[in-house]
mmCIF file of C-alpha atoms in Angstrom:
data_model
loop_
_atom_site.group_PDB
_atom_site.id
_atom_site.type_symbol
_atom_site.label_atom_id
_atom_site.label_comp_id
_atom_site.label_asym_id
_atom_site.label_seq_id
_atom_site.Cartn_x
_atom_site.Cartn_y
_atom_site.Cartn_z
ATOM 1 C CA GLY A 346 0.000 0.000 0.000
ATOM 2 C CA ALA A 347 0.839 3.727 0.024
ATOM 3 C CA VAL A 348 1.491 4.290 -3.652
ATOM 4 C CA VAL A 349 1.842 7.744 -5.146
ATOM 5 C CA SER A 350 1.705 8.364 -8.872
ATOM 6 C CA GLN A 351 2.680 11.340 -10.966
ATOM 7 C CA HIS A 352 1.589 12.217 -14.445
ATOM 8 C CA PRO A 353 3.188 12.797 -16.821
ATOM 9 C CA SER A 354 6.505 11.131 -16.133
ATOM 10 C CA TRP A 355 8.178 13.486 -18.567
ATOM 11 C CA VAL A 356 7.097 16.468 -20.607
ATOM 12 C CA ILE A 357 8.673 18.806 -23.107
ATOM 13 C CA CYS A 358 7.094 22.177 -23.651
ATOM 14 C CA LYS A 359 7.899 25.416 -25.415
ATOM 15 C CA SER A 360 8.933 28.519 -23.592
ATOM 16 C CA GLY A 361 5.936 30.620 -22.596
ATOM 17 C CA THR A 362 3.477 27.753 -22.310
ATOM 18 C CA SER A 363 2.065 26.223 -19.131
ATOM 19 C CA VAL A 364 2.405 22.668 -17.942
ATOM 20 C CA LYS A 365 0.325 20.795 -15.395
ATOM 21 C CA ILE A 366 1.690 17.931 -13.318
ATOM 22 C CA GLU A 367 -0.614 15.653 -11.349
ATOM 23 C CA CYS A 368 0.158 13.880 -8.112
ATOM 24 C CA ARG A 369 -2.188 11.181 -6.848
ATOM 25 C CA SER A 370 -2.219 8.978 -3.780
ATOM 26 C CA LEU A 371 -3.657 5.767 -5.165
ATOM 27 C CA ASP A 372 -4.615 3.770 -2.121
ATOM 28 C CA PHE A 373 -4.829 6.229 0.738
ATOM 29 C CA GLN A 374 -6.090 9.674 1.516
ATOM 30 C CA ALA A 375 -3.281 12.129 1.985
ATOM 31 C CA THR A 376 -3.457 14.653 4.770
ATOM 32 C CA THR A 377 -0.879 16.778 3.010
ATOM 33 C CA MET A 378 1.025 16.731 -0.248
ATOM 34 C CA PHE A 379 4.441 18.223 -0.788
ATOM 35 C CA TRP A 380 6.086 19.408 -3.988
ATOM 36 C CA TYR A 381 9.828 19.244 -4.439
ATOM 37 C CA ARG A 382 12.217 20.274 -7.155
ATOM 38 C CA GLN A 383 15.434 18.459 -7.848
ATOM 39 C CA PHE A 384 18.214 19.865 -9.982
ATOM 40 C CA PRO A 385 20.677 17.471 -11.601
ATOM 41 C CA LYS A 386 22.955 15.860 -9.056
ATOM 42 C CA GLN A 387 21.484 17.977 -6.309
ATOM 43 C CA SER A 388 19.146 17.456 -3.426
ATOM 44 C CA LEU A 389 15.387 17.769 -3.220
ATOM 45 C CA MET A 390 14.260 21.288 -2.485
ATOM 46 C CA LEU A 391 10.840 21.717 -0.949
ATOM 47 C CA MET A 392 8.750 24.115 -3.002
ATOM 48 C CA ALA A 393 5.384 24.067 -1.297
ATOM 49 C CA THR A 394 3.040 22.277 1.042
ATOM 50 C CA SER A 395 -0.456 21.554 -0.154
ATOM 51 C CA ASN A 396 -3.573 20.734 1.865
ATOM 52 C CA GLU A 397 -6.936 19.796 0.429
ATOM 53 C CA GLY A 398 -9.300 22.707 0.180
ATOM 54 C CA SER A 399 -6.849 25.364 1.266
ATOM 55 C CA LYS A 400 -4.171 27.510 -0.294
ATOM 56 C CA ALA A 401 -0.747 26.031 -0.651
ATOM 57 C CA THR A 402 2.079 27.255 1.543
ATOM 58 C CA TYR A 403 5.141 28.176 -0.476
ATOM 59 C CA GLU A 404 8.723 28.082 0.709
ATOM 60 C CA GLN A 405 10.772 31.232 0.682
ATOM 61 C CA GLY A 406 11.956 32.127 -2.775
ATOM 62 C CA VAL A 407 9.339 30.094 -4.635
ATOM 63 C CA GLU A 408 7.054 32.206 -6.819
ATOM 64 C CA LYS A 409 3.470 31.249 -6.083
ATOM 65 C CA ASP A 410 2.193 32.851 -9.281
ATOM 66 C CA LYS A 411 4.707 30.862 -11.248
ATOM 67 C CA PHE A 412 4.036 27.524 -9.631
ATOM 68 C CA LEU A 413 0.308 27.197 -9.112
ATOM 69 C CA ILE A 414 -0.789 24.433 -6.815
ATOM 70 C CA ASN A 415 -4.320 23.110 -6.628
ATOM 71 C CA HIS A 416 -5.370 20.458 -4.147
ATOM 72 C CA ALA A 417 -8.809 19.382 -5.286
ATOM 73 C CA SER A 418 -9.246 16.278 -3.157
ATOM 74 C CA LEU A 419 -7.548 14.143 -0.547
ATOM 75 C CA THR A 420 -5.960 12.098 -3.310
ATOM 76 C CA LEU A 421 -5.048 14.678 -5.941
ATOM 77 C CA SER A 422 -2.786 17.696 -6.073
ATOM 78 C CA THR A 423 -1.640 19.469 -9.213
ATOM 79 C CA LEU A 424 1.315 21.713 -9.909
ATOM 80 C CA THR A 425 1.055 24.051 -12.877
ATOM 81 C CA VAL A 426 4.208 25.701 -14.116
ATOM 82 C CA THR A 427 2.963 28.873 -15.779
ATOM 83 C CA SER A 428 4.731 30.674 -18.605
ATOM 84 C CA ALA A 429 7.521 28.163 -18.454
ATOM 85 C CA HIS A 430 11.085 29.186 -19.239
ATOM 86 C CA PRO A 431 14.164 27.038 -19.822
ATOM 87 C CA GLU A 432 15.338 27.687 -16.274
ATOM 88 C CA ASP A 433 12.206 25.894 -15.041
ATOM 89 C CA SER A 434 13.520 22.695 -16.574
ATOM 90 C CA SER A 435 13.954 20.304 -13.696
ATOM 91 C CA PHE A 436 12.749 17.146 -12.015
ATOM 92 C CA TYR A 437 9.596 17.739 -9.996
ATOM 93 C CA ILE A 438 8.697 15.261 -7.267
ATOM 94 C CA CYS A 439 5.617 15.103 -5.106
ATOM 95 C CA SER A 440 5.035 13.255 -1.895
ATOM 96 C CA ALA A 441 1.889 12.432 0.013
ATOM 97 C CA GLN A 442 1.663 12.332 3.757
ATOM 98 C CA ARG A 443 -0.419 9.650 5.401
ATOM 99 C CA GLY A 444 -1.585 10.620 8.820
ATOM 100 C CA TYR A 445 -0.181 13.408 10.952
ATOM 101 C CA ASN A 446 3.455 12.451 11.120
ATOM 102 C CA TYR A 447 6.536 12.434 8.924
ATOM 103 C CA GLU A 448 5.309 9.445 6.934
ATOM 104 C CA GLN A 449 5.674 10.671 3.345
ATOM 105 C CA TYR A 450 5.405 8.548 0.243
ATOM 106 C CA PHE A 451 7.082 9.802 -2.869
ATOM 107 C CA GLY A 452 5.980 9.832 -6.448
ATOM 108 C CA PRO A 453 8.330 8.775 -9.231
ATOM 109 C CA GLY A 454 8.886 12.335 -10.386
ATOM 110 C CA THR A 455 8.212 14.319 -13.554
ATOM 111 C CA ARG A 456 10.996 15.467 -15.822
ATOM 112 C CA LEU A 457 10.151 18.876 -17.314
ATOM 113 C CA THR A 458 12.160 20.230 -20.219
ATOM 114 C CA VAL A 459 11.365 23.695 -21.503
ATOM 115 C CA THR A 460 12.721 24.500 -24.939
ATOM 116 C CA ALA B 171 17.582 27.624 10.208
ATOM 117 C CA GLN B 172 17.684 23.886 9.848
ATOM 118 C CA ARG B 173 20.319 22.314 7.694
ATOM 119 C CA VAL B 174 21.497 18.854 6.738
ATOM 120 C CA THR B 175 25.033 18.232 5.596
ATOM 121 C CA GLN B 176 26.232 15.125 3.836
ATOM 122 C CA PRO B 177 29.920 15.777 3.269
ATOM 123 C CA GLU B 178 30.518 12.995 0.767
ATOM 124 C CA LYS B 179 28.992 13.223 -2.690
ATOM 125 C CA LEU B 180 30.447 9.863 -3.663
ATOM 126 C CA LEU B 181 31.441 6.832 -1.649
ATOM 127 C CA SER B 182 32.873 3.678 -3.126
ATOM 128 C CA VAL B 183 33.508 0.467 -1.195
ATOM 129 C CA PHE B 184 34.069 -3.171 -1.977
ATOM 130 C CA LYS B 185 31.495 -5.861 -1.293
ATOM 131 C CA GLY B 186 31.776 -7.102 2.258
ATOM 132 C CA ALA B 187 33.471 -3.969 3.537
ATOM 133 C CA PRO B 188 31.903 -1.764 6.198
ATOM 134 C CA VAL B 189 30.258 1.398 5.030
ATOM 135 C CA GLU B 190 29.427 4.623 6.807
ATOM 136 C CA LEU B 191 27.538 7.483 5.228
ATOM 137 C CA LYS B 192 27.905 10.678 7.172
ATOM 138 C CA CYS B 193 25.143 13.098 8.048
ATOM 139 C CA ASN B 194 25.301 16.163 10.258
ATOM 140 C CA TYR B 195 22.422 18.432 11.055
ATOM 141 C CA SER B 196 21.683 21.843 12.451
ATOM 142 C CA TYR B 197 18.398 22.318 14.273
ATOM 143 C CA SER B 198 17.343 24.312 17.295
ATOM 144 C CA GLY B 199 14.671 21.922 18.503
ATOM 145 C CA SER B 200 14.505 18.209 19.158
ATOM 146 C CA PRO B 201 15.436 16.616 15.839
ATOM 147 C CA GLU B 202 13.643 13.894 13.954
ATOM 148 C CA LEU B 203 15.994 12.326 11.461
ATOM 149 C CA PHE B 204 15.558 9.981 8.562
ATOM 150 C CA TRP B 205 17.516 8.192 5.906
ATOM 151 C CA TYR B 206 15.975 7.831 2.461
ATOM 152 C CA VAL B 207 17.316 5.701 -0.356
ATOM 153 C CA GLN B 208 16.844 5.987 -4.093
ATOM 154 C CA TYR B 209 17.848 2.993 -6.179
ATOM 155 C CA SER B 210 18.563 3.451 -9.856
ATOM 156 C CA ARG B 211 15.424 4.496 -11.748
ATOM 157 C CA GLN B 212 13.253 4.124 -8.673
ATOM 158 C CA ARG B 213 11.505 6.589 -6.437
ATOM 159 C CA LEU B 214 12.720 7.835 -3.124
ATOM 160 C CA GLN B 215 11.810 5.551 -0.243
ATOM 161 C CA LEU B 216 12.267 5.643 3.488
ATOM 162 C CA LEU B 217 15.101 3.486 4.756
ATOM 163 C CA LEU B 218 14.922 4.189 8.437
ATOM 164 C CA ARG B 219 14.084 6.802 11.051
ATOM 165 C CA HIS B 220 15.869 7.437 14.271
ATOM 166 C CA ILE B 221 12.837 7.104 16.534
ATOM 167 C CA SER B 222 12.166 3.540 15.488
ATOM 168 C CA ARG B 223 15.728 2.452 16.288
ATOM 169 C CA GLU B 224 15.349 -0.473 13.914
ATOM 170 C CA SER B 225 17.690 -2.012 11.406
ATOM 171 C CA ILE B 226 16.579 -2.132 7.803
ATOM 172 C CA LYS B 227 18.507 -4.184 5.246
ATOM 173 C CA GLY B 228 21.333 -4.345 7.745
ATOM 174 C CA PHE B 229 21.628 -0.568 8.029
ATOM 175 C CA THR B 230 21.566 1.239 11.345
ATOM 176 C CA ALA B 231 21.875 4.867 12.305
ATOM 177 C CA ASP B 232 22.362 6.374 15.720
ATOM 178 C CA LEU B 233 21.423 9.893 16.614
ATOM 179 C CA ASN B 234 24.271 11.649 18.391
ATOM 180 C CA LYS B 235 22.942 14.930 19.710
ATOM 181 C CA GLY B 236 26.310 15.984 21.073
ATOM 182 C CA GLU B 237 27.902 15.749 17.650
ATOM 183 C CA THR B 238 24.650 16.600 15.846
ATOM 184 C CA SER B 239 25.165 13.573 13.659
ATOM 185 C CA PHE B 240 23.078 10.731 12.284
ATOM 186 C CA HIS B 241 25.520 8.572 10.378
ATOM 187 C CA LEU B 242 24.266 5.523 8.463
ATOM 188 C CA LYS B 243 26.243 2.341 8.902
ATOM 189 C CA LYS B 244 26.336 -1.183 7.600
ATOM 190 C CA PRO B 245 28.971 -3.698 8.643
ATOM 191 C CA PHE B 246 29.108 -5.627 5.368
ATOM 192 C CA ALA B 247 28.104 -3.822 2.185
ATOM 193 C CA GLN B 248 26.341 -5.680 -0.617
ATOM 194 C CA GLU B 249 26.267 -4.799 -4.298
ATOM 195 C CA GLU B 250 22.523 -4.228 -4.102
ATOM 196 C CA ASP B 251 23.174 -1.433 -1.617
ATOM 197 C CA SER B 252 24.481 0.721 -4.446
ATOM 198 C CA ALA B 253 22.141 3.710 -4.522
ATOM 199 C CA MET B 254 21.731 7.357 -3.658
ATOM 200 C CA TYR B 255 21.254 7.973 0.048
ATOM 201 C CA TYR B 256 19.682 11.096 1.489
ATOM 202 C CA CYS B 257 19.647 12.167 5.084
ATOM 203 C CA ALA B 258 16.592 14.225 6.027
ATOM 204 C CA LEU B 259 15.586 16.351 8.998
ATOM 205 C CA GLY B 260 11.983 16.782 10.027
ATOM 206 C CA GLY B 261 10.847 20.290 10.800
ATOM 207 C CA SER B 262 7.646 22.114 11.557
ATOM 208 C CA ASN B 263 4.438 21.026 9.850
ATOM 209 C CA TYR B 264 6.085 17.723 8.978
ATOM 210 C CA LYS B 265 8.330 19.290 6.383
ATOM 211 C CA LEU B 266 11.538 17.506 5.476
ATOM 212 C CA THR B 267 14.883 19.131 4.762
ATOM 213 C CA PHE B 268 17.134 16.906 2.715
ATOM 214 C CA GLY B 269 20.881 16.747 2.496
ATOM 215 C CA LYS B 270 22.524 16.739 -0.913
ATOM 216 C CA GLY B 271 22.860 13.005 -0.923
ATOM 217 C CA THR B 272 25.683 10.493 -1.144
ATOM 218 C CA LEU B 273 26.014 8.141 -4.072
ATOM 219 C CA LEU B 274 27.167 4.795 -2.725
ATOM 220 C CA THR B 275 28.789 2.339 -5.080
ATOM 221 C CA VAL B 276 29.545 -1.149 -3.862
ATOM 222 C CA ASN B 277 32.066 -2.841 -6.096
ATOM 223 C CA PRO B 278 32.215 -6.631 -6.527
#
């Protein structure tokens, strides 16, 4: 149990367009979902925390108008990269928290390339 | 501010040799620490957490508050242990701060 999926697994888009990434907890209801960004050969950087039915909480330095997060249900959160630029190219990973603890289950990640 | 430091980007050992992956942290409160592992082409998964004090796949980690360390150890490395290892520190609202990771290679 505790499987988290992400869709798409990879996406290529043109500069100036928007891209939506979905994160789903398949067999449990997530109390919270987290969005991370991972640059090549670097660590995961937390971008935002997302709770169902409320506004996401963004980490310092993350543009909320650039990275729109919607948490429509207890099993689905989406990250939309708006007006994407090449510097947004990265690996985006979500995780879903089960319960009120540090128990996070990670998705497989989405590779975004902006040309 | 909380911080996690993994001083070694790369660590290479031979099969059967002991391995230790270092992790140091900076945190003003009572820390909750974790080790995550990412095998090739797989997602990040929890290896162990300090509060459970259990051994997973032969790995152990002891929290040393005096040295602010949480090093991961295994007495006899196996080839299947080759992976990326991340140390993580739990903060407020269940957020995790990750170290930069150590790529462990176990040679035959």
